[in-house]
XYZ file of C-alpha atoms in Angstrom:
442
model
C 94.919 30.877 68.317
C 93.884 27.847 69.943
C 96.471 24.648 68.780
C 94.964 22.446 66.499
C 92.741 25.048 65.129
C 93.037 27.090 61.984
C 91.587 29.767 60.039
C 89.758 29.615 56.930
C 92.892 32.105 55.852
C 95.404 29.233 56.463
C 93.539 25.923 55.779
C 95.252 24.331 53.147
C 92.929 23.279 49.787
C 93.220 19.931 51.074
C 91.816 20.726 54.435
C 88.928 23.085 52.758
C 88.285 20.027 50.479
C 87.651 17.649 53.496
C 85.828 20.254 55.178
C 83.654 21.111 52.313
C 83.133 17.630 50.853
C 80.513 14.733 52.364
C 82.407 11.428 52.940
C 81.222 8.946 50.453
C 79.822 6.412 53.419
C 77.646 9.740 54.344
C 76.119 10.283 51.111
C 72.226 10.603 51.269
C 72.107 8.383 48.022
C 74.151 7.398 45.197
C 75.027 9.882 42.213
C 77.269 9.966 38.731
C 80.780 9.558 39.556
C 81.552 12.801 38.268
C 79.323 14.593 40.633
C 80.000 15.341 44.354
C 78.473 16.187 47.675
C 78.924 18.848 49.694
C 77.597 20.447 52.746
C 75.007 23.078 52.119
C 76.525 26.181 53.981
C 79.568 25.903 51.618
C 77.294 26.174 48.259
C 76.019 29.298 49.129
C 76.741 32.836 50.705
C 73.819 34.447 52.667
C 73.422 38.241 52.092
C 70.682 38.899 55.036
C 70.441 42.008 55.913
C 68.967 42.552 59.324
C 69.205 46.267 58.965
C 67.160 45.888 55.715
C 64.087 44.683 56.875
C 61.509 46.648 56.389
C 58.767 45.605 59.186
C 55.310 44.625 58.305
C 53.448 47.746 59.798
C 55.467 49.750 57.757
C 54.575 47.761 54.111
C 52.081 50.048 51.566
C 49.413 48.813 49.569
C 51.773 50.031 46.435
C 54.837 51.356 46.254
C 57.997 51.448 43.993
C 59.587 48.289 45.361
C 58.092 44.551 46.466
C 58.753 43.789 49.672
C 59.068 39.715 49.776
C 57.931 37.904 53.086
C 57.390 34.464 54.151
C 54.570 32.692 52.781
C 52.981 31.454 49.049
C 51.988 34.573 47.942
C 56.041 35.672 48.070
C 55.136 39.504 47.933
C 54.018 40.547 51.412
C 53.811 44.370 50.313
C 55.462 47.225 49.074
C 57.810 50.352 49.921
C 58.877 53.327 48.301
C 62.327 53.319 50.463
C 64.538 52.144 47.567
C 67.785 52.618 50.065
C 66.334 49.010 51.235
C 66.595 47.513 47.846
C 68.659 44.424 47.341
C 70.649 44.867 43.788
C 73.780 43.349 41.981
C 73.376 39.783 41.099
C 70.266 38.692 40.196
C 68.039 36.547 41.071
C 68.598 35.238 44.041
C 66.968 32.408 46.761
C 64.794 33.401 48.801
C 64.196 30.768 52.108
C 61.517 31.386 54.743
C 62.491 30.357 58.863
C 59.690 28.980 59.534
C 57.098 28.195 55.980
C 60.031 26.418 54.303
C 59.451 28.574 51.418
C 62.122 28.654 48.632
C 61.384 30.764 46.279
C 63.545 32.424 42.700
C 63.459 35.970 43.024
C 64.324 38.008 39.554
C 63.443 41.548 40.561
C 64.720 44.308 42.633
C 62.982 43.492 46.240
C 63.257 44.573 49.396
C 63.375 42.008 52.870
C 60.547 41.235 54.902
C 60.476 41.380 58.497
C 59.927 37.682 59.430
C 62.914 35.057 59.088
C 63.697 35.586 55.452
C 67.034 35.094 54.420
C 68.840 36.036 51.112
C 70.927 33.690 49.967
C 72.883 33.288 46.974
C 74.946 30.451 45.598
C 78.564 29.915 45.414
C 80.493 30.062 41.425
C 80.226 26.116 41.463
C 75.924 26.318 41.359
C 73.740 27.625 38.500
C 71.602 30.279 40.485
C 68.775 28.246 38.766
C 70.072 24.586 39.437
C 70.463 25.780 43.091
C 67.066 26.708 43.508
C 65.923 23.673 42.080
C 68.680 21.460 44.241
C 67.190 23.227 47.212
C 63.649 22.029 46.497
C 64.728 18.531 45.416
C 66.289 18.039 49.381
C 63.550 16.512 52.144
C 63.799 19.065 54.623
C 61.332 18.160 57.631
C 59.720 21.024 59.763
C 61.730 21.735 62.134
C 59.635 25.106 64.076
C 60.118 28.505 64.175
C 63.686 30.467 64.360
C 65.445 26.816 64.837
C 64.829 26.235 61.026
C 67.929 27.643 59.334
C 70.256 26.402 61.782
C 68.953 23.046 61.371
C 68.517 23.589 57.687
C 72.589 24.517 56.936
C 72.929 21.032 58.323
C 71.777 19.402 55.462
C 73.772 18.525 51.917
C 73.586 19.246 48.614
C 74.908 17.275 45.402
C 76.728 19.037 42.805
C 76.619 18.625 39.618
C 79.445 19.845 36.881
C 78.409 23.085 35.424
C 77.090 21.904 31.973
C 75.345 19.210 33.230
C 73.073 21.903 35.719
C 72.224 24.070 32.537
C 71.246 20.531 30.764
C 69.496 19.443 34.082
C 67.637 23.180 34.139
C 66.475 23.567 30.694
C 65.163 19.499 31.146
C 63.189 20.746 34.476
C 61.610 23.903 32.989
C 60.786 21.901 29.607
C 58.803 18.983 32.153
C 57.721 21.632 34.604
C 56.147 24.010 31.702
C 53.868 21.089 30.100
C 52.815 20.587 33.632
C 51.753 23.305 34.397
C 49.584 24.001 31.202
C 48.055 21.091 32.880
C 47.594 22.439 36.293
C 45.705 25.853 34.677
C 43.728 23.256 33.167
C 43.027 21.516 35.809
C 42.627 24.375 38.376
C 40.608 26.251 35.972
C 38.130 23.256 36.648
C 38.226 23.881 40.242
C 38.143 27.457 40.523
C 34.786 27.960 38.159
C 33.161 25.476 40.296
C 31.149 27.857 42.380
C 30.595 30.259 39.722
C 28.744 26.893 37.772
C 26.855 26.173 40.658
C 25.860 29.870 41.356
C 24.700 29.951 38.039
C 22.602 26.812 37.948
C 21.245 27.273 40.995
C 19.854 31.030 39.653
C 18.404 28.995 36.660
C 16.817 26.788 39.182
C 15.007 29.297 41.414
C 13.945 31.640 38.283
C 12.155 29.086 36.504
C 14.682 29.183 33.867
C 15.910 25.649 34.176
C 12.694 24.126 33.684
C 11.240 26.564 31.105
C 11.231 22.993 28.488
C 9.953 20.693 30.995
C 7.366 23.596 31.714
C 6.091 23.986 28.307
C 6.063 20.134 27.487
C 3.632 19.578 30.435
C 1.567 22.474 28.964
C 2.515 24.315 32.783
C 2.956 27.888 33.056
C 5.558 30.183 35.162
C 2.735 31.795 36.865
C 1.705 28.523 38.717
C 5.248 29.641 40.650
C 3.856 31.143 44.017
C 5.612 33.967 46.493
C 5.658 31.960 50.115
C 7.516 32.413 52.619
C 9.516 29.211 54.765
C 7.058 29.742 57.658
C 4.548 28.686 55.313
C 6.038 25.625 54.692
C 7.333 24.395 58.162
C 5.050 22.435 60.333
C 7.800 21.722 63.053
C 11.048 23.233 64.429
C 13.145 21.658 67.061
C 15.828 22.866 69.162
C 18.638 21.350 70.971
C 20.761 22.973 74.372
C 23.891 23.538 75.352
C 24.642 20.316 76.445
C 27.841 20.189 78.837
C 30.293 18.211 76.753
C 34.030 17.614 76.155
C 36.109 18.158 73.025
C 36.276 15.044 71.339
C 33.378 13.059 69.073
C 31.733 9.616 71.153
C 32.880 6.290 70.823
C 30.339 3.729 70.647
C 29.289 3.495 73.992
C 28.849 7.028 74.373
C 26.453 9.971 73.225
C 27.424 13.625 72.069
C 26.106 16.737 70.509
C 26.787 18.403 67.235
C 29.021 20.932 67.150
C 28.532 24.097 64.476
C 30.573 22.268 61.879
C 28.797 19.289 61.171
C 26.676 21.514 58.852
C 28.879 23.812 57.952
C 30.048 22.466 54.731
C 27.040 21.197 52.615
C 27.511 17.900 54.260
C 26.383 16.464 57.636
C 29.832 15.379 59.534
C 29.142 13.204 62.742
C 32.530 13.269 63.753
C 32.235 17.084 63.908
C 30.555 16.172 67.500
C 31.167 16.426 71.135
C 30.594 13.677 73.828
C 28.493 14.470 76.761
C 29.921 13.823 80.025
C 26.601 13.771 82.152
C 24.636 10.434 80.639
C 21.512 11.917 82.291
C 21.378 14.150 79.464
C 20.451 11.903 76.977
C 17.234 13.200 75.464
C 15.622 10.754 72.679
C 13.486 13.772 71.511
C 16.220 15.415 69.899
C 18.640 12.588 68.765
C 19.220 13.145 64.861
C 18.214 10.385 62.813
C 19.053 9.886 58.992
C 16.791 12.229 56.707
C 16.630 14.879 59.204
C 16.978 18.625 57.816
C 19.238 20.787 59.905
C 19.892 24.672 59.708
C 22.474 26.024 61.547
C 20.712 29.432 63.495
C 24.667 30.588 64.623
C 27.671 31.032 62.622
C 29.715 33.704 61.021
C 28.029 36.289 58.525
C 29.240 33.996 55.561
C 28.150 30.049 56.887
C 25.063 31.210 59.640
C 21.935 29.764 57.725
C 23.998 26.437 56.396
C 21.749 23.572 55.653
C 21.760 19.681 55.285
C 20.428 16.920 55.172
C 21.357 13.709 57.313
C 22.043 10.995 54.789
C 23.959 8.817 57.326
C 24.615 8.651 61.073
C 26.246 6.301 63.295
C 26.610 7.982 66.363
C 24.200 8.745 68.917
C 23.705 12.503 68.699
C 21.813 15.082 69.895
C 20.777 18.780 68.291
C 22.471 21.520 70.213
C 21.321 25.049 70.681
C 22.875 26.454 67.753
C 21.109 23.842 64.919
C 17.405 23.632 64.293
C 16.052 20.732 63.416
C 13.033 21.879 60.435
C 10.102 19.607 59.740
C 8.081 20.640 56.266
C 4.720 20.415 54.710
C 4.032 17.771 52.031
C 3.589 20.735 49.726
C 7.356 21.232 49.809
C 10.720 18.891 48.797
C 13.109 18.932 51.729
C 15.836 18.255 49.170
C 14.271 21.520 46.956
C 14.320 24.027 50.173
C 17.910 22.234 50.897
C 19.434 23.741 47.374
C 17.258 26.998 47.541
C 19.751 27.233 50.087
C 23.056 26.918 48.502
C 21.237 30.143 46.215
C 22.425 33.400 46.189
C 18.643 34.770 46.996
C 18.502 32.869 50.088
C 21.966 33.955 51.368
C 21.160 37.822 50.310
C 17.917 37.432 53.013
C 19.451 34.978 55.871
C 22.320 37.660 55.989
C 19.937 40.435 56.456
C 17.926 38.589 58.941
C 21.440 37.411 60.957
C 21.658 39.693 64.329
C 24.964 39.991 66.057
C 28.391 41.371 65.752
C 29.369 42.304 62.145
C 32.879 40.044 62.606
C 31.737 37.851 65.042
C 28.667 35.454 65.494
C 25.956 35.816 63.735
C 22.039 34.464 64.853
C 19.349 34.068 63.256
C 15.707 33.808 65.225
C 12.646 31.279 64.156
C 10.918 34.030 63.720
C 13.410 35.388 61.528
C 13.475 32.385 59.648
C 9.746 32.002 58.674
C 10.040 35.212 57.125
C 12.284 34.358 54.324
C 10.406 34.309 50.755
C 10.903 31.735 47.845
C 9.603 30.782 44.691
C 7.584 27.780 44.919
C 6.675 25.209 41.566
C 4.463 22.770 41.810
C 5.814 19.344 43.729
C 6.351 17.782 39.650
C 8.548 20.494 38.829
C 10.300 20.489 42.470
C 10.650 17.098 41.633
C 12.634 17.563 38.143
C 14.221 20.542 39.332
C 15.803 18.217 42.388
C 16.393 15.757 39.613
C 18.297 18.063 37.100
C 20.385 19.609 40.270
C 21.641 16.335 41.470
C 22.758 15.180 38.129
C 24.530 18.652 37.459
C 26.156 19.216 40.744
C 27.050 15.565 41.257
C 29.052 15.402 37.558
C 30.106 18.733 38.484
C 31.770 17.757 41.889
C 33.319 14.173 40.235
C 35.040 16.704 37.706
C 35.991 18.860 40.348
C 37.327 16.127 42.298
C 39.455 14.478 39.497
C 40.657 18.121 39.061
C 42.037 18.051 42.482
C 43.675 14.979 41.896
C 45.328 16.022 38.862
C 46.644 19.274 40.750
C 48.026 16.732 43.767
C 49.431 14.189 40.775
C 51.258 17.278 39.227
C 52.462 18.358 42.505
C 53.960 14.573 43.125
C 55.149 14.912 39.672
C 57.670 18.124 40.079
C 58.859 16.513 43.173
C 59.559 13.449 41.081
C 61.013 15.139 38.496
C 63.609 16.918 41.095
C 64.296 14.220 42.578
C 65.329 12.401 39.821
C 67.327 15.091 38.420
C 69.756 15.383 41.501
C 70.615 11.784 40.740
C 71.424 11.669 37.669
C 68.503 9.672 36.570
C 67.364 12.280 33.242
C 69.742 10.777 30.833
C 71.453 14.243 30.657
C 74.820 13.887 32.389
C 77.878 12.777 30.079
C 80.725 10.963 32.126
C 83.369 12.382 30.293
C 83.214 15.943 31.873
C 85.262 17.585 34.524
C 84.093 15.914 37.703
C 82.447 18.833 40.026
C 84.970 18.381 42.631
C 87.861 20.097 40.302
C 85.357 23.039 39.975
C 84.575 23.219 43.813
C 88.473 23.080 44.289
C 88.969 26.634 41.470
C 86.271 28.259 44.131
C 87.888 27.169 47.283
C-alpha cells in the first residue's frame, strides 16, 4: 500500500466523517443546524448491472416485465426474461446518462440498454426524500456518457430521518393539489384540436349557421359543390433561389423556406437570404394579405395555408409555396379555415404524389380539383366571423393553459427547493442532528 494512503477497511470514523462530510465554507447554501452535507456518491450505492441490460432490439411490444430506459415515458419496452429482473428493495432511483431523468421506480423492472443506472440510497436517506433531494439539486447538462461522472461530483443535504418523512408527506400533499391542477389545465390543451376539428365540421356542413340561415329566410341548398379551380383567378410560383441558411437582415433579401407556413401562421424569420442580389424579382416578393399554400411537405403539413398578416422582410416565394389569388365570389379568410378542415386534408392527401415517408407534392392541377361547399359571401362572412371569435377565445384559453402547466412546473421546483433548506416549517431543532445518523452508517 502506497504511504499515506488507506483503505476504506482501515479509515478511522473520523477520517470517513471528513471524507464523507462537505466543509461548512463549501456548502451550496445555508441549512438547519441539525442537518448536514455530504457528497453525493456517499448517500447512495449504485446496483447497475451491465450484464442486465437488456438491449433495445431485443424489447417486445408486451411482455411479463417493463423494461425502463432513458427518456419521459420511463418504460422503453418489455421482456419476458425475468432472470433480468431487478428485486429486493423496492423502489429504487432510476438516473438517465445523458436525459437527466430521475425517476421513482416501485415495480419489478428490468435495465435498459442506454446509460441507466440503478441506484439506491444509503440507511441515512428516505428512498422517497432521496428522490426528491435528487430533483431539488441544479444539475447542468453536461453530454453524453460524461454525465454520471460529473454528476457524483455534486452534494446532497441531509436531513434527520423524521424530518425527511415530514418533508415527504409535505411534498406529496403540495405536489398532489398541483397536479389536479395540471389535468385541469392540460385537459384544456389536449381537447384543443378535437374543439377545433369539431367546429370547423359545423362550419363546412352548414351546421354552424343553420340560425343565422333561417333568420335571413336562406336555405342550405343555396350551398353549391365547386371546386378551388373555380375560384382561383391567379397562381404564382417562386424558384429555387440559391440562398444561405440564415433569415436577411435589413439590407438584404431572402426566400421562404417550407416552414414559414407550416404552422397556421406566416413566420418571416423562417427565411433564407439570397446570396446573388441579381435575383431579386419584385413579381414574387410577398406582401401583407397574400394567401400562401405550401405545394411540398410531408403527408401530414403538404397543403398548409396562410395568410400574410405582417411582413418586414423583403421576401420572395420559393418553388415549394404558391402564391393563390381568388375570385370576389370567395373569402380568402373562408378558403383559409376550409383548410384547417378535416375534408380538405382527406382530398390534399389523396392528391399529394411522392414517397409515402418522405416529401409529398401536390400539382396546380391537382389543386383546382379539390371540391368545397360554398355559402353565399353573407354567410362566408358570419361563418369567418363566428370562427375567429371561437378559435381566438379558444387559443387565449389554450394559452393560459400552457402557462398554468409552466407555473406548476416552476412551482414543484420551488417547492423542492425550499424543502432542502429547511424553509417548510417542518424541521424541529431539537432532533438528533443527521451527522450522528451518517456516523451509525459509516
Amino acid at each position: 500500500m502506497a504511504k499515506g494512503k488507506k483503505t476504506a477497511e482501515v479509515l478511522t470514523l473520523e477520517e470517513k466523517l471528513e471524507q464523507a462530510l462537505v466543509p461548512v465554507e463549501e456548502w451550496p447554501y445555508s441549512i438547519p443546524e441539525n442537518w448536514c452535507w455530504v457528497h453525493l456518491p456517499v448517500s447512495f450505492e449504485n446496483y447497475t448491472n451491465s450484464k442486465k441490460k437488456v438491449q433495445s432490439q431485443s424489447y417486445l411490444e408486451n411482455g411479463k416485465l417493463a423494461v425502463v430506459d432513458q427518456g419521459q415515458e420511463l418504460v422503453g419496452g418489455y421482456t419476458d426474461d425475468e432472470s433480468m429482473a431487478y428485486s429486493g428493495e423496492l423502489p429504487v432511483i432510476i438516473f438517465g446518462d445523458h436525459t437527466r431523468c430521475i425517476k421513482y421506480i416501485d415495480f419489478l423492472f428490468a435495465q435498459g440498454a442506454d446509460g441507466v443506472k440503478v441506484l439506491r440510497p444509503k440507511s441515512f436517506y428516505h428512498i422517497k426524500a432521496f428522490y426528491f433531494a435528487l430533483h431539488s439539486i441544479d444539475i447542468p447538462n453536461m453530454g453524453y456518457r460524461r454525465h454520471y461522472p460529473l454528476f457524483q461530483q455534486f452534494s446532497i443535504p441531509v436531513p434527520p430521518l423524521p424530518e425527511q418523512q415530514r418533508i415527504v408527506d409535505h411534498i406529496e400533499h403540495l405536489f398532489s393539489k398541483l397536479d389536479e391542477a395540471k389535468e385541469k389545465a392540460q385537459a384544456v390543451v389536449d381537447g384543443f384540436e378535437l374543439r377545433k376539428s369539431a367546429i370547423l365540421h359545423k362550419a363546412f356542413t352548414g351546421e354552424l349557421t343553420a340560425r343565422w340561415r333561417k333568420d335571413h329566410g336562406i336555405e342550405l341548398g343555396s350551398w353549391e359543390t365547386v371546386r378551388l379551380g373555380d375560384l382561383i383567378t391567379y397562381i404564382k410560383a417562386g424558384k429555387n433561389w440559391l440562398a444561405e441558411g440564415h433569415p436577411p437582415q435589413n439590407d438584404e433579401f431572402g426566400v421562404v423556406k417550407v416552414s414559414a407556413v407550416t404552422w397556421g401562421e406566416f413566420d418571416e424569420l423562417e427565411s433564407k437570404t439570397c446570396t446573388d442580389p441579381g435575383q431579386w424579382n419584385e413579381e414574387v416578393q410577398i406582401k401583407t394579405g397574400d394567401f400562401l399554400f405550401s405545394r411540398a411537405n410531408t403527408l401530414q403539413l403538404v397543403g398548409n395555408c396562410v395568410i400574410v398578416e405582417a411582413i418586414s422582410k423583403r421576401l420572395m416565394l420559393s418553388d415549394k409555396i404558391l402564391k393563390l389569388t381568388f375570385c370576389e365570389k370567395i373569402i380568402p379568410r373562408f378558403i383559409l379555415y376550409f383548410s384547417k378542415s378535416k375534408r380538405y386534408r382527406v382530398q390534399i392527401e389523396g392528391v399529394s404524389s411522392g414517397n409515402q415517408d418522405g416529401m409529398r407534392n401536390v400539382s396546380q392541377k391537382n389543386l383546382k380539383l379539390l371540391e368545397l361547399l360554398q355559402p353565399t359571401i353573407q354567410e362566408q362572412k358570419e361563418i369567418v366571423r363566428i370562427l375567429d371569435s371561437f378559435l381566438t377565445k379558444e387559443k387565449q384559453a389554450r394559452e393560459a393553459a400552457e402557462s398554468v402547466l409552466d407555473q406548476i412546473d416552476t412551482m414543484k421546483k420551488a417547492i423542492l427547493a425550499r424543502a432542502f433548506r429547511g424553509e417548510l416549517g417542518t424541521n424541529d431543532p431539537a432532533e438528533e442532528n443527521a451527522v450522528e445518523l451518517l456516523k451509525k452508517v459509516l
